[in-house]
Structures are given as structure tokens and as C-alpha cells.
CSV table of C-alpha atoms and ligand atoms in Angstrom, one decimal:
chain,number,residue,atom,x,y,z
A,1,MET,CA,98.1,124.3,78.6
A,2,THR,CA,95.5,124.6,81.2
A,3,ALA,CA,95.3,127.7,83.1
A,4,THR,CA,95.6,126.9,86.9
A,5,ARG,CA,96.7,130.0,88.4
A,6,VAL,CA,94.4,132.5,90.5
A,7,LEU,CA,95.3,135.9,91.7
A,8,VAL,CA,93.4,136.9,94.8
A,9,LEU,CA,92.9,140.5,95.8
A,10,ASN,CA,91.8,141.5,99.2
A,11,SER,CA,91.4,145.2,99.1
A,12,GLY,CA,90.8,146.9,102.4
A,13,SER,CA,90.0,150.8,103.1
A,14,SER,CA,93.8,151.6,103.0
A,15,SER,CA,95.4,148.3,101.9
A,16,VAL,CA,95.4,145.6,99.3
A,17,LYS,CA,96.6,142.0,100.4
A,18,TYR,CA,97.3,139.6,97.5
A,19,GLN,CA,98.2,136.3,96.6
A,20,LEU,CA,99.0,134.5,93.4
A,21,LEU,CA,98.3,130.8,93.9
A,22,ASP,CA,98.7,127.7,91.5
A,23,MET,CA,95.6,125.7,92.0
A,24,SER,CA,96.8,122.5,90.7
A,25,ASP,CA,98.4,122.0,94.2
A,26,SER,CA,97.2,125.2,96.0
A,27,SER,CA,100.8,126.4,96.4
A,28,ARG,CA,101.7,130.1,96.6
A,29,LEU,CA,103.8,131.7,94.0
A,30,ALA,CA,103.7,135.1,95.3
A,31,VAL,CA,102.4,137.0,98.2
A,32,GLY,CA,102.2,140.6,99.1
A,33,LEU,CA,100.7,143.7,100.8
A,34,VAL,CA,100.3,147.4,100.0
A,35,GLU,CA,99.7,149.5,103.1
A,36,ARG,CA,98.8,153.1,103.7
A,37,ILE,CA,97.3,153.7,100.2
A,38,GLY,CA,96.5,157.5,99.8
A,39,GLU,CA,99.3,158.5,102.2
A,40,GLU,CA,102.8,159.9,101.6
A,41,THR,CA,104.2,156.8,103.4
A,42,SER,CA,102.7,154.1,101.3
A,43,ARG,CA,104.6,150.7,101.3
A,44,LEU,CA,104.5,147.7,98.8
A,45,LYS,CA,106.0,144.3,100.1
A,46,HIS,CA,106.2,141.7,97.6
A,47,THR,CA,107.4,138.1,98.0
A,48,PRO,CA,108.0,135.8,95.2
A,49,LEU,CA,107.8,132.4,96.8
A,50,ALA,CA,110.5,130.9,94.4
A,51,THR,CA,113.3,132.8,96.1
A,52,GLY,CA,111.5,133.8,99.3
A,53,GLU,CA,113.2,137.3,99.1
A,54,SER,CA,110.9,140.1,99.7
A,55,ARG,CA,111.2,143.5,97.9
A,56,GLU,CA,109.9,146.6,99.5
A,57,THR,CA,109.0,149.8,97.7
A,58,ASN,CA,108.2,153.1,99.6
A,59,GLY,CA,106.7,156.1,98.5
A,60,PRO,CA,103.2,157.5,97.8
A,61,ILE,CA,100.7,155.4,96.1
A,62,ALA,CA,97.6,157.5,95.5
A,63,ASP,CA,94.8,155.1,95.4
A,64,HIS,CA,93.7,151.4,94.8
A,65,GLU,CA,94.1,151.7,91.1
A,66,ALA,CA,97.6,152.9,91.4
A,67,ALA,CA,98.2,150.1,94.0
A,68,LEU,CA,97.0,147.2,91.8
A,69,LYS,CA,99.1,148.6,88.8
A,70,ALA,CA,102.2,148.5,91.1
A,71,VAL,CA,101.4,144.9,92.3
A,72,ALA,CA,101.1,144.0,88.5
A,73,GLU,CA,104.5,145.5,87.8
A,74,GLU,CA,106.0,143.6,90.8
A,75,LEU,CA,104.6,140.3,89.6
A,76,ALA,CA,105.8,140.8,86.0
A,77,LYS,CA,109.4,141.3,87.5
A,78,ASP,CA,109.2,137.6,88.5
A,79,GLY,CA,107.7,136.4,85.2
A,80,LEU,CA,104.3,136.2,86.9
A,81,GLY,CA,102.7,139.1,85.2
A,82,LEU,CA,99.1,139.3,84.6
A,83,ASP,CA,99.4,138.8,81.0
A,84,SER,CA,100.5,135.1,81.7
A,85,PRO,CA,98.3,132.6,79.9
A,86,GLU,CA,98.4,130.3,83.0
A,87,LEU,CA,96.1,132.8,84.8
A,88,ALA,CA,92.6,131.4,85.0
A,89,ALA,CA,90.8,134.1,87.0
A,90,ILE,CA,91.2,136.8,89.4
A,91,GLY,CA,89.4,136.2,92.8
A,92,HIS,CA,88.1,139.4,94.7
A,93,ARG,CA,87.2,139.7,98.4
A,94,VAL,CA,84.0,141.8,98.3
A,95,VAL,CA,82.8,142.8,101.8
A,96,HIS,CA,79.2,143.6,101.4
A,97,GLY,CA,76.9,141.4,99.1
A,98,GLY,CA,73.6,142.2,100.8
A,99,LYS,CA,71.0,139.4,100.6
A,100,THR,CA,71.7,139.2,96.7
A,101,PHE,CA,74.8,137.0,96.7
A,102,THR,CA,75.0,133.9,98.7
A,103,GLU,CA,77.5,132.2,96.4
A,104,PRO,CA,80.8,133.3,94.6
A,105,THR,CA,79.7,135.1,91.5
A,106,VAL,CA,81.4,136.0,88.1
A,107,VAL,CA,81.4,139.7,87.8
A,108,ASP,CA,79.3,141.4,85.0
A,109,ASP,CA,78.0,144.9,84.8
A,110,ALA,CA,74.8,144.0,86.8
A,111,VAL,CA,77.2,142.5,89.7
A,112,LEU,CA,79.2,145.8,89.6
A,113,ALA,CA,76.2,147.9,89.8
A,114,GLU,CA,74.8,145.8,92.9
A,115,ILE,CA,78.1,146.1,94.6
A,116,GLU,CA,77.9,149.8,94.0
A,117,ARG,CA,74.5,150.1,95.4
A,118,LEU,CA,75.6,148.6,98.6
A,119,ILE,CA,78.4,151.2,99.3
A,120,PRO,CA,76.2,153.1,101.9
A,121,VAL,CA,76.3,150.0,104.1
A,122,ALA,CA,80.0,149.3,103.7
A,123,PRO,CA,81.6,152.8,103.0
A,124,LEU,CA,85.1,151.7,104.1
A,125,HIS,CA,85.1,148.4,102.0
A,126,ASN,CA,82.9,148.2,99.0
A,127,PRO,CA,84.5,151.2,97.0
A,128,ALA,CA,88.0,149.7,97.4
A,129,ASN,CA,86.7,146.3,96.3
A,130,LEU,CA,85.1,147.8,93.3
A,131,THR,CA,88.2,149.8,92.2
A,132,GLY,CA,90.1,146.6,92.7
A,133,ILE,CA,87.8,144.6,90.3
A,134,ARG,CA,87.6,147.6,87.6
A,135,THR,CA,91.4,147.8,87.7
A,136,ALA,CA,91.8,144.1,87.0
A,137,GLN,CA,89.3,144.2,84.5
A,138,ALA,CA,91.1,146.9,82.7
A,139,LEU,CA,94.4,145.0,83.0
A,140,ARG,CA,92.8,141.6,81.7
A,141,PRO,CA,89.4,142.3,80.1
A,142,ASP,CA,89.4,138.6,78.8
A,143,LEU,CA,89.6,136.9,82.2
A,144,PRO,CA,86.8,136.0,84.6
A,145,GLN,CA,86.7,138.2,87.6
A,146,VAL,CA,85.2,136.3,90.6
A,147,ALA,CA,83.6,138.2,93.5
A,148,VAL,CA,83.8,136.3,96.9
A,149,PHE,CA,81.5,137.9,99.5
A,150,ASP,CA,82.1,138.3,103.4
A,151,THR,CA,78.3,138.2,103.7
A,152,ALA,CA,77.7,134.9,101.8
A,153,PHE,CA,78.4,132.5,104.7
A,154,HIS,CA,75.8,134.4,106.9
A,155,THR,CA,73.0,134.1,104.7
A,156,THR,CA,71.9,130.9,106.4
A,157,MET,CA,71.1,132.8,109.6
A,158,PRO,CA,67.4,132.3,110.7
A,159,GLU,CA,65.2,135.4,110.7
A,160,ALA,CA,65.2,135.4,114.6
A,161,ALA,CA,69.0,136.2,114.4
A,162,ALA,CA,69.1,138.4,111.2
A,163,ARG,CA,66.4,140.8,112.1
A,164,TYR,CA,66.5,143.7,114.4
A,165,ALA,CA,63.5,144.3,116.6
A,166,ILE,CA,62.5,147.6,114.7
A,167,ASP,CA,59.4,148.4,112.5
A,168,VAL,CA,59.1,145.6,109.9
A,169,LYS,CA,58.1,148.0,107.0
A,170,THR,CA,60.9,150.4,107.8
A,171,ALA,CA,63.4,147.6,108.0
A,172,ASP,CA,62.3,146.2,104.8
A,173,GLU,CA,62.0,149.4,102.7
A,174,HIS,CA,65.7,150.2,103.7
A,175,ARG,CA,66.8,146.6,103.7
A,176,ILE,CA,68.0,146.8,107.4
A,177,ARG,CA,69.0,143.6,108.7
A,178,ARG,CA,72.0,141.7,110.2
A,179,TYR,CA,74.2,140.6,107.2
A,180,GLY,CA,77.5,139.8,109.0
A,181,PHE,CA,81.0,139.9,107.6
A,182,HIS,CA,84.5,138.0,107.6
A,183,GLY,CA,82.2,135.2,106.2
A,184,THR,CA,85.0,133.7,104.3
A,185,SER,CA,87.2,133.5,107.4
A,186,HIS,CA,84.3,132.0,109.5
A,187,ALA,CA,83.7,129.3,106.9
A,188,TYR,CA,87.3,128.3,106.4
A,189,VAL,CA,88.1,128.3,110.1
A,190,SER,CA,85.0,126.4,111.1
A,191,ARG,CA,85.7,123.8,108.6
A,192,ALA,CA,89.4,123.6,109.6
A,193,THR,CA,88.3,123.3,113.3
A,194,ALA,CA,86.1,120.3,112.5
A,195,GLU,CA,89.3,118.7,110.6
A,196,LEU,CA,91.4,119.4,113.7
A,197,LEU,CA,88.8,117.5,115.7
A,198,GLY,CA,88.8,114.6,113.3
A,199,LYS,CA,85.1,115.3,112.4
A,200,ALA,CA,83.2,116.4,109.4
A,201,PRO,CA,81.9,120.1,109.5
A,202,GLU,CA,78.2,118.8,109.7
A,203,GLU,CA,79.0,116.8,112.9
A,204,VAL,CA,80.0,119.8,115.0
A,205,ASN,CA,78.9,123.1,116.5
A,206,VAL,CA,81.8,125.7,116.8
A,207,ILE,CA,82.1,129.3,118.1
A,208,VAL,CA,84.6,131.1,115.9
A,209,LEU,CA,86.3,134.4,117.0
A,210,HIS,CA,87.9,136.3,114.3
A,211,LEU,CA,90.0,138.8,116.0
A,212,GLY,CA,91.9,141.0,113.6
A,213,ASN,CA,91.8,144.7,113.1
A,214,GLY,CA,88.0,144.4,112.5
A,215,ALA,CA,86.7,141.6,114.8
A,216,SER,CA,83.7,139.3,114.8
A,217,ALA,CA,82.2,136.2,116.4
A,218,SER,CA,80.1,133.5,114.8
A,219,ALA,CA,78.0,130.6,116.0
A,220,VAL,CA,78.3,127.7,113.5
A,221,GLU,CA,75.9,125.0,113.7
A,222,ARG,CA,76.8,121.7,111.6
A,223,GLY,CA,78.7,123.8,109.1
A,224,ARG,CA,76.0,126.6,108.9
A,225,CYS,CA,76.2,130.1,110.4
A,226,VAL,CA,73.3,130.6,112.6
A,227,ASP,CA,74.4,133.8,114.2
A,228,THR,CA,77.2,136.3,114.0
A,229,SER,CA,78.2,139.7,115.9
A,230,MET,CA,78.4,142.1,112.9
A,231,GLY,CA,75.2,143.5,111.5
A,232,LEU,CA,74.0,145.9,108.8
A,233,THR,CA,77.6,147.0,108.7
A,234,PRO,CA,80.9,145.9,110.2
A,235,LEU,CA,80.5,148.2,113.1
A,236,GLU,CA,78.2,146.1,115.4
A,237,GLY,CA,79.5,143.5,118.0
A,238,LEU,CA,82.8,143.0,119.4
A,239,VAL,CA,85.3,145.9,120.5
A,240,MET,CA,87.8,146.3,117.5
A,241,GLY,CA,90.9,148.2,116.8
A,242,THR,CA,89.1,151.4,115.8
A,243,ARG,CA,85.3,150.4,115.9
A,244,SER,CA,83.1,150.7,119.0
A,245,GLY,CA,81.2,147.4,118.6
A,246,ASP,CA,77.8,147.1,120.5
A,247,MET,CA,76.4,150.2,122.3
A,248,ASP,CA,73.0,151.8,123.0
A,249,PRO,CA,71.9,153.5,119.8
A,250,ALA,CA,70.7,156.3,121.7
A,251,VAL,CA,74.4,157.4,122.2
A,252,ILE,CA,74.1,158.7,118.7
A,253,PHE,CA,71.1,160.8,119.3
A,254,HIS,CA,72.7,162.2,122.4
A,255,LEU,CA,75.8,163.0,120.4
A,256,MET,CA,73.8,164.8,117.9
A,257,ARG,CA,71.4,166.7,120.1
A,258,VAL,CA,73.7,167.3,123.1
A,259,GLY,CA,77.1,167.1,121.5
A,260,GLY,CA,76.1,169.1,118.3
A,261,MET,CA,78.0,166.4,116.3
A,262,SER,CA,77.1,165.8,112.6
A,263,THR,CA,76.1,162.5,111.2
A,264,ASP,CA,79.6,162.1,109.4
A,265,GLU,CA,81.4,163.1,112.6
A,266,ILE,CA,79.8,160.5,114.5
A,267,ASP,CA,80.3,157.9,111.8
A,268,THR,CA,84.1,158.6,111.9
A,269,LEU,CA,84.0,158.6,115.7
A,270,LEU,CA,82.5,155.1,116.0
A,271,ASN,CA,84.3,153.5,113.0
A,272,LYS,CA,87.7,154.9,113.2
A,273,LYS,CA,88.3,156.7,116.6
A,274,SER,CA,86.6,154.3,119.0
A,275,GLY,CA,87.4,150.7,120.2
A,276,LEU,CA,90.9,150.0,121.2
A,277,ILE,CA,92.3,153.2,119.9
A,278,GLY,CA,89.6,155.4,121.3
A,279,LEU,CA,90.0,153.8,124.7
A,280,CYS,CA,93.8,154.0,125.0
A,281,GLY,CA,95.4,155.4,122.1
A,282,ASP,CA,96.7,152.4,120.4
A,283,ASN,CA,94.8,149.8,118.3
A,284,ASP,CA,97.7,147.3,118.0
A,285,MET,CA,97.2,144.5,120.6
A,286,ARG,CA,101.0,144.0,120.8
A,287,GLU,CA,101.3,147.7,121.8
A,288,ILE,CA,98.6,147.3,124.4
A,289,ARG,CA,100.1,144.2,126.0
A,290,ARG,CA,103.5,145.9,126.1
A,291,ARG,CA,102.2,148.8,128.0
A,292,ILE,CA,100.6,146.6,130.4
A,293,ASP,CA,103.4,144.0,130.9
A,294,GLU,CA,105.9,146.6,131.3
A,295,GLY,CA,103.9,148.6,133.7
A,296,ALA,CA,104.1,151.8,131.5
A,297,GLU,CA,103.2,155.1,132.8
A,298,ASP,CA,99.9,154.9,131.0
A,299,ALA,CA,99.5,151.2,131.7
A,300,ALA,CA,96.1,151.9,133.3
A,301,GLN,CA,94.4,153.0,130.3
A,302,ALA,CA,95.9,150.2,128.2
A,303,ARG,CA,94.4,147.9,131.1
A,304,LEU,CA,91.1,149.3,130.9
A,305,ALA,CA,90.9,149.1,127.0
A,306,PHE,CA,92.1,145.2,127.3
A,307,ASP,CA,89.5,144.5,130.0
A,308,ILE,CA,86.6,146.1,127.9
A,309,TYR,CA,87.7,144.1,125.0
A,310,ILE,CA,87.8,140.9,126.9
A,311,HIS,CA,84.6,141.5,128.7
A,312,ARG,CA,82.7,141.9,125.3
A,313,LEU,CA,84.4,138.9,123.9
A,314,LYS,CA,83.3,136.7,127.0
A,315,LYS,CA,79.9,137.9,126.7
A,316,TYR,CA,79.8,136.7,123.0
A,317,ILE,CA,81.2,133.3,123.9
A,318,GLY,CA,78.2,132.9,126.5
A,319,ALA,CA,75.9,134.2,124.2
A,320,TYR,CA,76.7,131.9,121.4
A,321,TYR,CA,77.2,129.0,123.6
A,322,ALA,CA,73.4,129.4,124.5
A,323,VAL,CA,72.3,129.9,120.9
A,324,LEU,CA,74.1,126.6,119.9
A,325,GLY,CA,73.2,124.6,123.1
A,326,ARG,CA,76.1,122.2,122.7
A,327,VAL,CA,79.5,123.6,121.7
A,328,ASP,CA,82.2,121.3,120.5
A,329,ALA,CA,84.9,123.8,119.9
A,330,VAL,CA,85.9,127.6,120.5
A,331,ALA,CA,88.4,128.5,117.7
A,332,PHE,CA,90.5,131.7,117.8
A,333,THR,CA,91.7,133.3,114.6
A,334,ALA,CA,93.1,136.2,112.9
A,335,GLY,CA,95.9,138.5,113.9
A,336,VAL,CA,94.8,139.0,117.6
A,337,GLY,CA,93.3,135.6,117.9
A,338,GLU,CA,96.2,133.6,116.4
A,339,ASN,CA,99.0,135.5,118.1
A,340,ALA,CA,97.8,136.9,121.5
A,341,ALA,CA,97.9,134.3,124.2
A,342,PRO,CA,96.9,136.7,126.9
A,343,VAL,CA,93.6,137.4,125.0
A,344,ARG,CA,92.8,133.9,124.8
A,345,GLU,CA,93.6,133.1,128.3
A,346,ALA,CA,91.7,136.0,129.5
A,347,ALA,CA,88.6,135.3,127.4
A,348,ILE,CA,88.3,131.6,128.5
A,349,ALA,CA,89.1,132.4,132.1
A,350,GLY,CA,86.2,131.6,134.5
A,351,LEU,CA,84.3,129.5,132.1
A,352,GLU,CA,85.1,126.1,133.4
A,353,ALA,CA,81.4,125.5,134.4
A,354,LEU,CA,80.9,125.5,130.6
A,355,GLY,CA,83.6,122.9,130.0
A,356,LEU,CA,86.0,125.7,128.7
A,357,ALA,CA,89.6,126.0,129.8
A,358,VAL,CA,92.9,126.9,128.5
A,359,ASP,CA,96.1,125.0,129.2
A,360,GLY,CA,99.0,127.6,129.9
A,361,GLU,CA,101.6,125.6,128.1
A,362,LEU,CA,99.9,124.8,125.0
A,363,ASN,CA,98.5,128.3,124.9
A,364,ALA,CA,102.0,129.7,125.0
A,365,VAL,CA,102.9,127.7,121.9
A,366,ARG,CA,103.7,129.8,118.8
A,367,SER,CA,103.0,128.2,115.5
A,368,GLY,CA,101.2,128.7,112.2
A,369,GLU,CA,99.4,125.3,112.4
A,370,PRO,CA,96.0,124.6,113.8
A,371,ARG,CA,96.3,123.4,117.4
A,372,LEU,CA,94.3,122.7,120.5
A,373,ILE,CA,95.0,124.9,123.6
A,374,SER,CA,92.5,123.2,126.0
A,375,PRO,CA,93.7,120.5,128.7
A,376,GLU,CA,93.6,116.9,127.4
A,377,GLY,CA,90.1,115.5,128.0
A,378,ALA,CA,88.3,118.9,128.1
A,379,ARG,CA,84.5,118.7,127.4
A,380,VAL,CA,84.9,121.6,124.9
A,381,ALA,CA,87.9,121.9,122.5
A,382,VAL,CA,89.5,125.4,122.7
A,383,ALA,CA,91.8,125.8,119.5
A,384,VAL,CA,93.8,128.3,117.5
A,385,VAL,CA,93.0,127.9,113.9
A,386,PRO,CA,95.0,130.4,111.5
A,387,THR,CA,92.6,131.8,108.8
A,388,ASP,CA,93.3,131.7,105.2
A,389,GLU,CA,91.0,134.2,103.6
A,390,GLU,CA,93.0,134.2,100.4
A,391,LEU,CA,93.2,130.5,100.0
A,392,GLU,CA,89.5,130.1,100.5
A,393,ILE,CA,88.8,132.8,97.9
A,394,ALA,CA,91.2,131.2,95.6
A,395,ASP,CA,89.5,127.7,96.0
A,396,GLN,CA,86.0,129.3,95.5
A,397,THR,CA,87.2,131.1,92.4
A,398,TYR,CA,88.9,128.2,90.9
A,399,ALA,CA,85.8,126.1,91.6
A,400,LEU,CA,83.7,128.4,89.7
A,401,VAL,CA,85.8,128.9,86.6
A,402,ARG,CA,87.5,125.4,86.1
A,403,ASN,CA,84.7,123.8,84.5
A,404,GLY,CA,84.3,126.6,82.0
A,405,ASN,CA,81.1,128.0,84.0
A,406,ALA,CA,82.6,131.6,83.6
B,1,LIG,N1,102.0,139.0,118.2
B,1,LIG,C1,100.9,139.7,118.2
B,1,LIG,N2,100.3,139.8,119.4
B,1,LIG,C2,99.1,140.5,119.6
B,1,LIG,N3,98.4,140.9,118.5
B,1,LIG,C3,98.9,140.9,117.3
B,1,LIG,C4,100.2,140.1,117.1
B,1,LIG,N4,100.3,140.1,115.8
B,1,LIG,C5,99.3,141.0,115.3
B,1,LIG,N5,98.4,141.2,116.1
B,1,LIG,C6,97.3,142.1,115.9
B,1,LIG,O1,96.6,141.6,114.9
B,1,LIG,C7,95.9,142.8,114.2
B,1,LIG,C8,95.9,142.6,112.7
B,1,LIG,O2,95.1,141.5,112.4
B,1,LIG,P1,94.6,141.0,110.9
B,1,LIG,O3,94.0,139.7,111.0
B,1,LIG,O4,95.9,141.1,110.1
B,1,LIG,O5,93.7,142.1,110.6
B,1,LIG,P2,93.2,142.8,109.4
B,1,LIG,O6,93.1,141.7,108.3
B,1,LIG,O7,91.9,143.3,109.8
B,1,LIG,O8,94.0,143.8,108.8
B,1,LIG,C9,96.8,144.0,114.6
B,1,LIG,O9,96.3,145.1,114.6
B,1,LIG,C10,97.4,143.5,115.9
B,1,LIG,O10,96.7,143.9,117.0
B,2,LIG,C1,84.5,143.6,107.3
B,2,LIG,C2,85.7,144.0,108.1
B,2,LIG,O1,85.5,144.4,109.2
B,2,LIG,O2,86.8,143.5,107.5
B,2,LIG,P1,88.4,144.0,108.1
B,2,LIG,O3,88.5,143.2,109.3
B,2,LIG,O4,89.1,143.5,107.0
B,2,LIG,O5,88.3,145.6,108.0
B,3,LIG,MG1,91.1,141.0,108.1
């Protein structure tokens, strides 16, 4: 029997999203999510696609190792356990691959060591990714574990976009440059956008707006990334759920000298207590829109947070329009981009001179399919293109192991 199944693990700082796929037809066998790892109120939601009936387990899950073991138990209940001979490989999302990894990579000790070395530049993500890999290795030591890096798609950025304008020697010594993240999503969505336009990826220039809890924009020229908004770490760029995005770096010196804050306190402030949550107390765009739309008592604060979020997004659309010179499509994706029509409308509003517009009726359509929301005949397409990082990771993982390369 040929092993055609791939388990994909997308380990975040406090969550694990997973999917088991059969790559003979790219179908899903099971999907699930473990949330709030490390808290008392952890939750595992598991759905075997054969029945479509979800099971939920609530109660403390201490760490990512325990989370993955719980996932393995749930899969086993459906006869989809990790001991299955049909499993060909386990694919892992790894957030930071530095400049080392430009392709999906079969994990060995040297690869693990390099992912570990990169922890200081992805402190929220790489430790969780490592635990995911090590736990999976312990459960199935005989299987290839494949790392698919968020940074890989961005390694094509030219030096002019990737370098910060700081002393070159210092930058090189500490490997300070812009790496970019969410690359698996930017790659998948830019390709799917080309397909929606009936073109090959090499024929189009696309601005991809990945708006989830973390958020980033990218400029994709003929299938290759030429700029992206995240930098050395996933902190730079757009306003995010809990991260500040761009600001004058002197804010940090000021907080240290005048505010008396420590490096760790500022790190926590900018990564976990800023962005939408810092501006208005909510990091969920649904809640922010509810406050605005219902005219809640604290609507003004939510409105300001929304406006700052949109202002930054619009600046990046303009910047990447200039970087690309000619734009064929702007694609919205991830939780906010796929679901929040008011965000899409506001971000594109006023950009008619650039050939960009949103049709109100098309924008209001709710669907899981890629779709155009620009008016018929528009010079530049505006699209909603659902991302599928797990499918992309599974594809890349299977492509690497199916020919016995592993
Ligand atoms: N219907 C919706 N309207 C507005 N925002 C939504 C909606 N559904 C989800 N979101 C937003 O999507 C975010 C999560 O996006 P997601 O891509 O799943 O993020 P991540 O992968 O970073 O956890 C939530 O924080 C929420 O703000
Ligand atoms: C890199 C990054 O920001 O990832 P996420 O959006 O999953 O936090
Ligand atoms: Mg995400």
C-alpha cells in the first residue's frame, strides 16, 4: 500500500491547528484545533470529516506536548491514529527559517538546531513549532517530519526591500534584515488569485493582504515576493490583534529612559498589549464592529482603533502599488480579510484614481470560495481569496516525500 496521508501541524504560541489529509485527492480526513494551551480553560475541538460530527474536550492542557498527544488520541478514536501505515509524513509550519531555509525541508538534528537558534527572533512561535516537531518525532520516529517555513516565500525579496538602513556591519553580525512571515499563505493566495483571474502566476502582479490575528501585506510580482510588511520578527508592519506594527523605534528608547520599562516589559507591551487590543480593549474585529455598529457606550474607542487599522492598511496598499508599478489584483485573506466586509470596503475607499473599487453587493456576499468584489470591468481586480495554509503545507510536504527523497 502506498502511504498517501499527511498530518499537518500549525503550532501557534498558545494553539495548535491540525489537519489530516489524503493527498491522493487532497481530501480532508480530520481537522481540529487546540486553544488556550497552558491555561485552565484549554479546549480541543476535533472533527472527523467522515461523520462531520465535532467532539469538544474542555480542561487544562499544560503545553504543546500534551496538546499533540491529546490530538493523537482523538485521531485514534476515529481509526486515524498516528500509528497508521497510510501516514506518509507529518508537515509542520515553522514560523522563522532565517535565510537558511528557502524550501520545505526534511527535519534532522541540524535542522532542529537551526530552528532553535532562531528562537530569539520568533520567541512566540519557534518554541511551539519545535515542541510540535519533537513530540511528533517521539510518536512516529520512523516518519519524515517536514518543516515548511513562513519565511521561505519571502527569500526572493531584493536587498533593497530586505535590508534596514542601519550600519551594515552591525546588521550582518546579528543577521538583522527583513525576513517576512505568513509566506505559505501569501504564496497560496497569490497563486489562487491568478487562477481566479484565469491567468498563470507568472502573468500577474498581486498585493496580498493577510489579515488574521497576526497580519501582513506582500507585493508579489509575477509569482515572486518582492516586498512584505513583516520584518526581522512578526512585529513590523500592519496594525494587528495585539501587535503594534510600524512605529518610530525611538518609542522604545523613550519607554526605557523616561518610562523606566525593561526590555521584556516593552517586548510584551508591543507584541501582546498593543494593536487593536491596546487601542480599544478588543482584538477581535467582530467585537470591534459590533461596538461601532450598535453605537455602544465605548464605540468611539472602537472607531478610533478601526480607523488606525484601516489607515495603516491603506498606506501599505499604496506603497505596494508603487513597488509593483502595475497591479492586477488586491487579494484579502485570513480571518479578518475573508470575513470583515467593512474592513475591505474602508481599505479600498478613495482609491478610485488607482483603478481600485469595491462593489457593495459583491462585498456583502459570504462564501468560502475565491471571489471578485470589484465592479465589473474594473482596471484592478479586488478579490477575497480564502487562505489554506494547511493544504499548502500538506502539498509541499507530500511533494518532498512521495518520490522517496526523504
Ligand atoms: N465574521 C468575522 N468578522 C470580522 N472578523 C472576523 C470574523 N471572523 C473572524 N474574524 C477575525 O479573524 C481573526 C482570526 O483570524 P485567523 O486568520 O484565524 O488568525 P490566526 O491564524 O492568526 O489565529 C479573529 O481575531 C477575528 O478578529
Ligand atoms: C507569523 C505570525 O504572525 O503568525 P500568526 O499570525 O499565526 O501569529
Ligand atoms: Mg494565522
